[in-house]
Amino acid sequence: MSTITEDTVEQLAIEWFQSLGYAYLPGPEIAPGESHSERDSFGDVILERRLNDAIHRLNPKIPVAARDDAFRKTLRVEGPSTIAANKLFHRMLTAGVDVEYPRGDGTIAGDHVRLVDFKNPDNNDWLVVNQFTVIEGTKNRRPDLVVFVNGLPLAVIELKNAADEGATIWTAYNQLETYKEEIPTLFRLNELLVVSDGLQARIGSLTANREWFKVWRTVDGVNEASKSTLELETLIHGVFEKSRLLDLIGGFVVYDEDDKGRTHKIIAGYHQFHAVKAAVEETVRASGSAGDHRAGVVWHTQGSGKSFSMVFYAGQIAQHPAMQNPTVVVLTDRNDLDDQLFGQFDRCHDALNQKPRQATGRSELRDLLKVASGGVVFTTIQKFMPDEKGDRMPCLSDRRNIVVIADEAHRSQYDLIDGLARNMRDALPSASFIGFTGTPIEKADANTRAVFGDYISIYDIQQAVADGATVPIYYESRIAKLGLLESELTTLDAEFEEITEGEAETQQEKLKTKWAALEALVGEPKRIAIVAKDLVDHFERRCEALSGKAMVVCMSRRVCVDLLAALLKLRPD
């Protein structure tokens, strides 16, 4: 039996790339000073002749001087940090390089020079190079595989030998971290990073830590690869097939900023990529002349990147030619969720090609929806209300190219017969609806299916745990009995009347039942004390074996406050 080496893995990967139509060249063959050299120095990370040829081939209607200007700008992408330069380059790659040139009448024209043809994959130059030496300053590094499109180094793949007990995919990950520090010029232009030991393989972005290097489990999005297929083979065929790679780079990469001002590059996982593509296809169908306005439901379990999936979807729909510059309405049922989701979209607005707008009231919502086309509008479903109680909601727009994205589509507010969804349908009678949810729709929930349709994509907790997207959940029943004293009922009713003042009587009675059963019983002081003691005892015993954190979820803010007070009484420090 032949010995498995890192070179064996490398040669297999090269063969898979070649089967996808990539050309292959050894790095030493195109090194500076060689007869077939494509680099003037080891500091050059762009294959300049290939890039220059592509720019002139893809932009024949733009003057040569402007094309040359775009070429020079691409060679010297700069920024205060590697990620800042990377964000600038990604914009140039996907939207084109901004150029200006004089027209015949003396005016100045603004235009974009394409670096890549995203619509016609075979109109690009595809190349994989192994052992690509880069020297920057005193540092000399040699990534295993670099994937070039039109001479641009868009992906770096680092490989290790699975037969070597001391080498794992995380050894390869650490190697990439070293490269980023020592040869950062290569990563200013990077779109994808891959690590593999031949058996396991993970894909991540420039800023991804180990946790966010994820497996890619499918080639076509329909069937998961068999257990006998090497993960690296699935990843290469699933990601680097020409049209899929261009789709992934062109529509499934965003840059987000955290609360400390750090920029993170986010790349869609396989479940997001294929779900969004299927959702776009269903939306185009649903909004067509023969469509039923129900695009379907995407159920991706909590922690699997649902909000980013919504961003990717909105960006794809907003720019889809068949949708003819649609208006996208993002719908939630709570103000805090509206603010949270709007913030996510606003930070990632480059993916939308426009800035989203958030309706602050009914009047502004109506103004935003009466436009002739375009726009990404955020609102809560409660803003779809008529001016007077009992009136019917007026029609705001009857365009078919309006898409309503509902967050947590299974909730009871989306009632087509007698709820806020009826008002929404009256306001937008020809709109198409799609739901995104982190929890499954109950089989008996006819309302959700009536509004949204059936599942487009399912990514459940078992899949998420297997992929490392979320941690497993273990349930242990712990009971603290409920109790309600007769003497407290009068006080409870008085407090309730004050809180629900202005509600209809029938609704008041429904709420009173819930309030009494849940708020008062769950938040009863003696029960709170029992729960607090049980939490402290359980957590401290667990910490004796395994350190960690705890999170407590309560049914209301009042119960949260009371429970915190009880916990602090037990453990003031």
Coordinates of C-alpha atoms in Angstrom, one line a residue:
M1 CA 0.0 0.0 0.0
S2 CA 1.4 3.4 -1.0
T3 CA 2.1 5.9 1.7
I4 CA -0.3 8.9 2.0
T5 CA 1.5 12.2 2.0
E6 CA 0.6 15.9 1.8
D7 CA 1.6 15.7 -1.8
T8 CA -0.9 13.0 -2.4
V9 CA -3.7 15.2 -1.1
E10 CA -2.5 18.1 -3.1
Q11 CA -2.4 16.1 -6.4
L12 CA -5.9 14.8 -5.7
A13 CA -7.2 18.3 -5.2
I14 CA -5.5 19.5 -8.4
E15 CA -7.2 16.6 -10.3
W16 CA -10.6 17.7 -8.9
F17 CA -10.0 21.2 -10.1
Q18 CA -9.0 20.0 -13.5
S19 CA -12.2 18.0 -13.7
L20 CA -14.1 21.3 -13.2
G21 CA -12.3 22.9 -16.2
Y22 CA -9.5 24.7 -14.4
A23 CA -6.0 24.9 -15.9
Y24 CA -3.1 23.8 -13.7
L25 CA 0.4 25.2 -13.4
P26 CA 3.1 24.4 -10.8
G27 CA 4.2 27.4 -8.8
P28 CA 7.9 27.0 -9.6
E29 CA 7.1 27.0 -13.3
I30 CA 5.7 30.5 -13.3
A31 CA 8.1 31.9 -10.7
P32 CA 10.3 35.0 -11.5
G33 CA 13.2 34.2 -13.8
E34 CA 11.8 31.0 -15.2
S35 CA 11.2 30.6 -19.0
H36 CA 7.4 30.6 -18.5
S37 CA 7.4 33.1 -15.7
E38 CA 4.2 35.1 -15.0
R39 CA 5.6 37.2 -12.2
D40 CA 8.3 39.8 -12.1
S41 CA 9.0 39.2 -8.4
F42 CA 7.9 36.9 -5.6
G43 CA 6.1 39.9 -4.0
D44 CA 3.7 39.9 -7.0
V45 CA 0.5 38.1 -6.0
I46 CA -1.5 39.0 -9.1
L47 CA -0.8 37.3 -12.4
E48 CA -0.7 40.6 -14.3
R49 CA -0.8 39.4 -17.9
R50 CA -3.9 37.4 -17.2
L51 CA -5.6 40.2 -15.4
N52 CA -4.8 42.7 -18.1
D53 CA -6.0 40.4 -20.8
A54 CA -9.3 39.9 -19.0
I55 CA -9.9 43.6 -18.4
H56 CA -9.5 44.3 -22.1
R57 CA -11.6 41.3 -23.1
L58 CA -14.5 42.0 -20.8
N59 CA -14.7 45.8 -21.4
P60 CA -14.4 46.5 -25.1
K61 CA -16.7 49.5 -25.1
I62 CA -14.6 51.4 -22.5
P63 CA -11.7 53.4 -23.7
V64 CA -8.3 51.8 -23.4
A65 CA -6.9 54.5 -21.1
A66 CA -9.8 53.9 -18.7
R67 CA -9.2 50.1 -18.8
D68 CA -5.5 50.7 -18.1
D69 CA -6.5 52.9 -15.1
A70 CA -8.6 50.1 -13.7
F71 CA -5.7 47.7 -14.1
R72 CA -3.4 50.0 -12.1
K73 CA -6.1 50.5 -9.4
T74 CA -6.5 46.8 -9.0
L75 CA -2.7 46.3 -8.6
R76 CA -2.5 48.7 -5.8
V77 CA -5.5 48.0 -3.5
E78 CA -4.7 49.6 -0.2
G79 CA -6.3 50.1 3.2
P80 CA -5.4 50.8 6.8
S81 CA -5.7 47.1 7.5
T82 CA -5.9 43.9 5.5
I83 CA -9.6 43.5 6.0
A84 CA -10.2 47.2 5.0
A85 CA -8.3 46.6 1.8
N86 CA -10.1 43.3 1.3
K87 CA -13.5 45.0 1.6
L88 CA -12.5 47.6 -1.0
F89 CA -11.3 44.9 -3.4
H90 CA -14.5 42.9 -2.9
R91 CA -16.5 45.9 -4.0
M92 CA -14.2 46.4 -7.0
L93 CA -14.6 42.7 -7.9
T94 CA -18.4 42.5 -7.7
A95 CA -19.4 46.0 -8.8
G96 CA -16.5 46.8 -11.1
V97 CA -13.6 49.4 -10.8
D98 CA -14.8 53.0 -10.9
V99 CA -13.3 54.9 -13.8
E100 CA -13.8 58.2 -15.6
Y101 CA -13.1 59.2 -19.2
P102 CA -13.9 62.2 -21.5
R103 CA -16.7 61.9 -24.0
G104 CA -16.6 63.3 -27.5
D105 CA -18.6 66.3 -26.4
G106 CA -16.1 67.2 -23.7
T107 CA -18.1 65.9 -20.7
I108 CA -16.8 63.3 -18.3
A109 CA -18.3 59.9 -18.2
G110 CA -18.3 57.7 -15.1
D111 CA -18.3 53.9 -15.6
H112 CA -17.3 50.6 -14.1
V113 CA -14.6 48.2 -15.5
R114 CA -15.4 44.6 -14.9
L115 CA -12.7 42.3 -13.5
V116 CA -14.8 39.2 -13.8
D117 CA -17.7 38.1 -16.0
F118 CA -20.2 36.9 -13.4
K119 CA -22.9 35.9 -16.0
N120 CA -20.7 33.9 -18.3
P121 CA -18.2 31.7 -16.3
D122 CA -16.4 30.5 -19.4
N123 CA -15.5 34.0 -20.4
N124 CA -13.0 34.0 -17.5
D125 CA -9.5 32.6 -17.0
W126 CA -9.5 29.7 -14.4
L127 CA -6.3 28.5 -13.0
V128 CA -5.1 26.6 -9.9
V129 CA -1.4 26.8 -8.9
N130 CA 0.4 24.8 -6.3
Q131 CA 3.4 25.7 -4.1
F132 CA 3.0 29.5 -4.8
T133 CA 5.9 31.2 -3.1
V134 CA 5.3 34.7 -1.8
I135 CA 8.1 36.8 -0.3
E136 CA 7.1 39.9 1.7
G137 CA 9.9 41.8 3.5
T138 CA 12.0 39.1 5.2
K139 CA 9.1 36.5 5.2
N140 CA 9.1 33.7 2.7
R141 CA 5.9 31.6 2.6
R142 CA 4.5 29.0 0.2
P143 CA 0.7 28.3 0.3
D144 CA -0.2 24.8 -1.0
L145 CA -2.9 25.8 -3.6
V146 CA -4.0 29.2 -4.9
V147 CA -7.0 29.6 -7.1
F148 CA -6.8 32.4 -9.7
V149 CA -9.7 33.9 -11.7
N150 CA -8.5 36.2 -14.4
G151 CA -5.1 36.3 -12.6
L152 CA -6.6 37.4 -9.2
P153 CA -5.8 35.1 -6.2
L154 CA -9.3 34.6 -4.9
A155 CA -8.8 31.4 -2.8
V156 CA -6.0 29.9 -0.8
I157 CA -6.1 26.3 0.2
E158 CA -3.8 24.8 2.9
L159 CA -3.4 21.1 3.1
K160 CA -2.1 18.6 5.7
N161 CA -1.6 14.9 5.7
A162 CA -4.3 12.9 7.4
A163 CA -1.9 10.0 8.1
D164 CA 0.4 12.3 10.2
E165 CA -0.9 12.3 13.7
G166 CA 0.6 15.7 14.4
A167 CA -1.0 17.4 11.4
T168 CA -4.8 18.2 11.4
I169 CA -7.0 20.7 9.6
W170 CA -6.4 23.0 12.6
T171 CA -2.6 22.8 11.9
A172 CA -3.5 24.0 8.4
Y173 CA -5.7 26.7 9.9
N174 CA -2.8 27.9 12.1
Q175 CA -0.6 28.0 9.0
L176 CA -3.1 30.3 7.3
E177 CA -3.1 32.6 10.4
T178 CA 0.7 32.8 10.0
Y179 CA 0.4 33.6 6.3
K180 CA -2.1 36.4 7.1
E181 CA 0.4 38.0 9.4
E182 CA 3.5 37.5 7.3
I183 CA 2.3 37.9 3.7
P184 CA -0.8 40.1 4.0
T185 CA -0.7 41.3 0.4
L186 CA -2.0 37.9 -0.8
F187 CA -5.0 38.2 1.5
R188 CA -6.1 41.7 0.4
L189 CA -7.5 40.1 -2.6
N190 CA -8.8 36.9 -1.0
E191 CA -12.4 35.7 -1.1
L192 CA -12.2 32.1 0.4
L193 CA -9.9 30.2 2.6
V194 CA -9.9 26.4 2.8
V195 CA -8.2 24.0 5.2
S196 CA -8.1 20.2 4.8
D197 CA -6.2 17.1 5.8
G198 CA -7.7 15.2 2.8
L199 CA -10.4 13.6 4.9
Q200 CA -11.9 16.6 6.7
A201 CA -12.2 20.0 5.0
R202 CA -13.5 23.4 6.2
I203 CA -14.1 26.7 4.4
G204 CA -14.0 30.2 6.0
S205 CA -13.4 33.8 5.4
L206 CA -10.4 36.1 6.0
T207 CA -11.7 37.0 9.5
A208 CA -13.2 33.7 10.5
N209 CA -11.9 32.0 13.6
R210 CA -11.8 28.3 14.0
E211 CA -15.5 28.2 15.1
W212 CA -16.5 29.8 11.7
F213 CA -14.6 27.5 9.4
K214 CA -17.4 25.2 8.4
V215 CA -18.0 22.0 6.5
W216 CA -19.6 22.1 3.0
R217 CA -21.8 19.0 2.8
T218 CA -23.3 19.0 -0.7
V219 CA -22.5 19.6 -4.3
D220 CA -25.8 20.3 -5.8
G221 CA -27.8 21.4 -2.8
V222 CA -30.3 18.6 -3.2
N223 CA -28.4 15.6 -1.8
E224 CA -25.7 15.5 0.9
A225 CA -22.5 13.8 -0.1
S226 CA -22.2 10.1 1.0
K227 CA -20.2 9.3 4.1
S228 CA -17.6 7.6 1.9
T229 CA -16.9 10.8 -0.1
L230 CA -13.9 12.9 1.1
E231 CA -15.0 16.2 2.5
L232 CA -12.4 18.0 0.4
E233 CA -13.8 16.5 -2.8
T234 CA -17.3 17.6 -1.9
L235 CA -16.1 21.1 -1.0
I236 CA -14.1 21.5 -4.2
H237 CA -16.9 20.3 -6.4
G238 CA -19.6 22.1 -4.3
V239 CA -17.9 25.5 -4.0
F240 CA -15.4 25.8 -6.9
E241 CA -17.6 24.7 -9.8
K242 CA -17.3 27.8 -11.9
S243 CA -20.9 29.1 -11.8
R244 CA -21.3 28.3 -8.1
L245 CA -18.1 30.0 -7.2
L246 CA -19.1 33.2 -9.0
D247 CA -22.6 33.0 -7.4
L248 CA -21.0 32.6 -3.9
I249 CA -18.6 35.5 -4.3
G250 CA -21.0 37.7 -6.1
G251 CA -24.0 37.4 -3.9
F252 CA -23.2 35.6 -0.7
V253 CA -20.4 37.6 0.9
V254 CA -21.1 40.5 3.3
Y255 CA -19.0 42.6 5.7
D256 CA -20.5 43.2 9.2
E257 CA -19.2 45.3 12.1
D258 CA -19.5 44.3 15.7
D259 CA -20.1 46.6 18.7
K260 CA -16.3 47.1 19.1
G261 CA -15.9 48.4 15.6
R262 CA -14.3 45.3 14.2
T263 CA -15.1 44.3 10.7
H264 CA -16.0 40.6 10.0
K265 CA -16.3 39.1 6.6
I266 CA -19.2 36.7 6.4
I267 CA -19.5 33.9 3.8
A268 CA -22.7 31.9 3.4
G269 CA -22.7 28.3 4.5
Y270 CA -23.9 25.6 2.2
H271 CA -27.4 25.5 3.8
Q272 CA -27.7 29.3 3.4
F273 CA -26.4 29.4 -0.2
H274 CA -28.7 26.7 -1.5
A275 CA -31.7 27.8 0.6
V276 CA -31.5 31.3 -0.7
K277 CA -31.1 30.2 -4.3
A278 CA -34.2 28.0 -4.0
A279 CA -36.1 30.8 -2.3
V280 CA -35.3 33.2 -5.1
E281 CA -36.5 30.7 -7.6
E282 CA -39.8 30.2 -5.7
T283 CA -40.3 34.0 -5.3
V284 CA -39.9 34.6 -9.0
R285 CA -42.5 31.9 -9.6
A286 CA -44.9 33.2 -6.9
S287 CA -44.7 36.8 -8.1
G288 CA -45.2 35.9 -11.8
S289 CA -48.5 36.4 -13.7
A290 CA -49.6 32.9 -12.9
G291 CA -48.1 32.8 -9.4
D292 CA -50.0 32.3 -6.1
H293 CA -48.0 34.9 -4.1
R294 CA -46.8 32.3 -1.7
A295 CA -43.0 31.8 -2.0
G296 CA -42.8 29.4 1.0
V297 CA -41.0 29.1 4.3
V298 CA -37.3 28.8 5.1
W299 CA -36.9 26.9 8.4
H300 CA -33.3 27.2 9.6
T301 CA -32.8 26.5 13.3
Q302 CA -31.8 29.2 15.7
G303 CA -28.0 29.9 15.6
S304 CA -27.6 28.9 12.0
G305 CA -27.4 32.5 10.6
K306 CA -31.0 33.2 9.7
S307 CA -30.6 37.0 9.7
F308 CA -27.7 36.7 7.3
S309 CA -29.8 34.4 5.1
M310 CA -32.4 37.1 5.0
V311 CA -29.8 39.6 3.9
F312 CA -28.5 37.4 1.2
Y313 CA -32.1 36.7 0.0
A314 CA -33.1 40.4 0.0
G315 CA -29.9 41.3 -2.0
Q316 CA -30.6 38.5 -4.6
I317 CA -34.2 39.4 -5.0
A318 CA -33.6 43.2 -5.2
Q319 CA -31.2 42.7 -8.1
H320 CA -32.9 39.9 -9.9
P321 CA -33.8 41.0 -13.5
A322 CA -37.1 39.1 -13.5
M323 CA -38.3 41.1 -10.4
Q324 CA -37.9 44.4 -12.2
N325 CA -36.5 46.5 -9.3
P326 CA -38.9 45.2 -6.6
T327 CA -39.8 46.6 -3.2
V328 CA -38.8 44.4 -0.4
V329 CA -40.7 44.7 2.9
V330 CA -39.1 43.1 5.9
L331 CA -41.7 42.3 8.5
T332 CA -41.5 41.6 12.3
D333 CA -44.0 41.6 15.1
R334 CA -42.0 43.4 17.7
N335 CA -40.2 46.8 17.8
D336 CA -37.0 45.3 19.3
L337 CA -36.8 42.7 16.6
D338 CA -37.4 45.3 13.9
D339 CA -34.6 47.4 15.3
Q340 CA -32.2 44.4 15.5
L341 CA -32.9 43.2 12.0
F342 CA -32.8 46.7 10.5
G343 CA -29.4 47.2 12.1
Q344 CA -28.1 43.9 10.5
F345 CA -29.4 44.9 7.1
D346 CA -28.1 48.5 7.4
R347 CA -24.6 47.3 8.3
C348 CA -24.6 44.9 5.3
H349 CA -26.3 47.3 2.9
D350 CA -23.6 46.8 0.2
A351 CA -25.2 43.4 -0.5
L352 CA -28.5 45.2 -1.2
N353 CA -27.0 47.9 -3.4
Q354 CA -29.1 50.4 -1.5
K355 CA -29.7 51.6 2.1
P356 CA -32.7 50.1 3.8
R357 CA -35.4 52.4 5.3
Q358 CA -37.3 51.8 8.6
A359 CA -40.8 53.1 8.9
T360 CA -41.4 54.9 12.2
G361 CA -45.1 55.1 11.9
R362 CA -48.2 54.2 9.8
S363 CA -47.9 57.4 7.8
E364 CA -44.3 56.9 6.8
L365 CA -44.9 53.2 6.0
R366 CA -47.6 54.2 3.6
D367 CA -45.3 56.8 1.9
L368 CA -42.5 54.2 1.6
L369 CA -44.9 51.6 0.0
K370 CA -46.5 54.0 -2.5
V371 CA -43.3 54.3 -4.6
A372 CA -43.2 53.1 -8.2
S373 CA -40.4 50.6 -7.6
G374 CA -37.4 49.7 -5.5
G375 CA -36.6 50.0 -1.8
V376 CA -36.0 47.8 1.2
V377 CA -38.5 48.8 3.9
F378 CA -38.6 47.6 7.5
T379 CA -41.8 47.7 9.5
T380 CA -43.7 45.8 12.2
I381 CA -47.0 44.1 11.3
Q382 CA -48.8 46.3 13.8
K383 CA -48.3 49.3 11.5
F384 CA -50.6 47.7 8.9
M385 CA -53.7 49.2 10.6
P386 CA -56.6 51.3 9.1
D387 CA -57.1 54.9 10.3
E388 CA -60.3 54.1 12.1
K389 CA -61.2 51.0 14.1
G390 CA -63.4 48.8 12.0
D391 CA -62.4 50.2 8.7
R392 CA -60.7 48.2 6.0
M393 CA -57.0 48.8 5.3
P394 CA -56.7 50.8 2.0
C395 CA -54.6 49.5 -0.9
L396 CA -51.2 51.0 -0.9
S397 CA -49.8 49.3 -4.0
D398 CA -51.1 46.6 -6.3
R399 CA -47.7 45.9 -7.9
R400 CA -46.7 42.2 -8.2
N401 CA -43.0 42.9 -7.6
I402 CA -43.4 43.5 -3.9
V403 CA -42.0 40.8 -1.7
V404 CA -42.8 40.6 2.0
I405 CA -40.2 38.8 4.1
A406 CA -41.7 37.8 7.5
D407 CA -39.4 37.0 10.4
E408 CA -40.7 34.1 12.5
A409 CA -43.6 33.5 10.1
H410 CA -45.3 30.9 12.3
R411 CA -46.5 33.3 14.9
S412 CA -50.2 33.8 15.5
Q413 CA -50.1 37.4 14.3
Y414 CA -50.0 36.2 10.7
D415 CA -53.7 35.3 10.5
L416 CA -55.1 35.7 7.0
I417 CA -58.8 35.6 8.0
D418 CA -59.1 37.9 11.0
G419 CA -55.7 39.3 11.9
L420 CA -53.1 41.8 11.0
A421 CA -52.1 39.7 8.0
R422 CA -55.5 40.5 6.5
N423 CA -54.7 44.2 6.7
M424 CA -51.4 43.6 5.1
R425 CA -52.9 41.6 2.3
D426 CA -55.5 44.4 1.7
A427 CA -52.7 47.0 1.6
L428 CA -50.5 44.9 -0.8
P429 CA -53.0 42.7 -2.6
S430 CA -50.5 41.5 -5.3
A431 CA -47.4 41.1 -3.1
S432 CA -45.7 37.7 -2.6
F433 CA -44.9 36.4 0.9
I434 CA -41.9 34.4 2.2
G435 CA -41.3 33.4 5.8
F436 CA -38.1 32.8 7.6
T437 CA -38.3 30.9 10.9
G438 CA -36.0 29.4 13.5
T439 CA -38.7 26.9 14.7
P440 CA -40.8 24.5 12.8
I441 CA -44.4 25.2 11.7
E442 CA -46.9 23.1 13.6
K443 CA -48.8 20.6 11.4
A444 CA -52.1 22.1 12.5
D445 CA -51.0 25.7 11.6
A446 CA -53.2 26.3 8.5
N447 CA -52.8 30.1 8.8
T448 CA -49.0 30.2 8.1
R449 CA -49.3 27.9 5.1
A450 CA -52.3 30.0 3.8
V451 CA -50.1 33.1 3.8
F452 CA -46.6 31.7 3.0
G453 CA -46.9 28.2 1.5
D454 CA -44.9 25.2 2.3
Y455 CA -41.2 24.7 3.2
I456 CA -38.6 25.7 0.7
S457 CA -35.6 24.6 2.9
I458 CA -35.2 22.9 6.2
Y459 CA -32.0 23.0 8.3
D460 CA -32.9 21.5 11.7
I461 CA -31.1 21.2 15.0
Q462 CA -29.6 17.8 14.2
Q463 CA -28.0 19.2 11.0
A464 CA -26.8 22.3 12.8
V465 CA -25.2 20.3 15.6
A466 CA -23.5 17.9 13.1
D467 CA -22.1 20.9 11.3
G468 CA -20.9 22.6 14.5
A469 CA -23.2 25.6 13.8
T470 CA -24.8 25.2 17.2
V471 CA -24.3 23.1 20.4
P472 CA -26.5 20.2 21.3
I473 CA -29.4 20.8 23.7
Y474 CA -30.0 18.4 26.6
Y475 CA -33.3 18.7 28.5
E476 CA -33.7 17.9 32.2
S477 CA -37.1 18.4 33.7
R478 CA -37.0 20.4 37.0
I479 CA -40.3 21.3 38.6
A480 CA -41.1 24.2 40.9
K481 CA -44.8 24.0 41.7
L482 CA -47.1 26.9 41.0
G483 CA -49.5 28.4 43.6
L484 CA -51.9 31.4 43.9
L485 CA -53.3 32.6 47.2
E486 CA -57.0 33.7 47.3
S487 CA -56.0 36.8 49.1
E488 CA -53.9 37.9 46.2
L489 CA -56.6 37.7 43.5
T490 CA -58.2 41.1 44.3
T491 CA -54.8 42.9 44.1
L492 CA -54.0 41.0 40.9
D493 CA -57.2 42.1 39.2
A494 CA -56.6 45.7 40.1
E495 CA -53.1 45.7 38.7
F496 CA -54.3 44.0 35.5
E497 CA -57.1 46.5 34.9
E498 CA -54.5 49.3 35.1
I499 CA -52.1 47.6 32.7
T500 CA -54.7 46.7 30.1
E501 CA -56.7 49.9 30.2
G502 CA -58.1 50.6 26.7
E503 CA -58.2 47.0 25.5
A504 CA -61.5 45.5 24.3
E505 CA -63.3 43.6 27.0
T506 CA -63.2 40.3 25.3
Q507 CA -59.5 40.7 24.7
Q508 CA -59.0 41.8 28.3
E509 CA -60.6 38.7 29.5
K510 CA -58.3 36.5 27.4
L511 CA -55.3 38.5 28.6
K512 CA -56.4 38.3 32.2
T513 CA -56.5 34.5 32.0
K514 CA -52.9 34.4 30.6
W515 CA -51.7 37.1 33.1
A516 CA -53.1 35.2 36.1
A517 CA -51.9 31.8 35.0
L518 CA -48.5 32.8 33.8
E519 CA -47.3 36.1 35.3
A520 CA -48.6 35.8 38.8
L521 CA -48.2 32.1 39.3
V522 CA -44.7 31.9 37.8
G523 CA -43.5 35.0 39.5
E524 CA -44.9 34.2 43.0
P525 CA -42.1 35.2 45.5
K526 CA -41.9 31.8 47.2
R527 CA -41.6 30.0 43.9
I528 CA -38.9 32.5 42.7
A529 CA -36.9 31.8 45.8
I530 CA -37.1 28.0 45.2
V531 CA -36.1 28.4 41.5
A532 CA -33.2 30.7 42.5
K533 CA -31.8 28.2 45.0
D534 CA -32.2 25.3 42.6
L535 CA -30.3 27.3 39.9
V536 CA -27.5 28.2 42.2
D537 CA -27.1 24.6 43.5
H538 CA -27.3 23.1 40.0
F539 CA -24.8 25.6 38.5
E540 CA -22.2 25.3 41.2
R541 CA -22.3 21.5 41.1
R542 CA -21.8 21.6 37.4
C543 CA -18.9 24.0 37.7
E544 CA -17.1 21.5 39.9
A545 CA -16.8 19.3 36.9
L546 CA -17.0 21.7 34.0
S547 CA -16.5 25.4 33.9
G548 CA -18.8 27.6 31.8
K549 CA -21.6 30.1 31.8
A550 CA -25.3 29.9 32.4
M551 CA -28.2 31.7 30.8
V552 CA -31.6 32.0 32.4
V553 CA -34.7 32.7 30.3
C554 CA -37.8 34.1 32.1
M555 CA -41.4 34.7 30.9
S556 CA -41.4 38.4 31.5
R557 CA -39.2 41.3 32.5
R558 CA -40.7 41.5 36.0
V559 CA -39.9 37.8 36.6
C560 CA -36.4 38.5 35.4
V561 CA -35.9 41.3 37.8
D562 CA -37.3 39.4 40.8
L563 CA -35.2 36.3 40.0
L564 CA -32.1 38.4 39.7
A565 CA -32.8 39.9 43.1
A566 CA -33.3 36.4 44.6
L567 CA -30.0 35.2 43.0
L568 CA -28.1 38.2 44.4
K569 CA -29.6 37.5 47.8
L570 CA -28.1 34.0 47.7
R571 CA -24.8 35.0 46.1
P572 CA -24.2 38.8 46.6
D573 CA -20.7 38.5 45.0

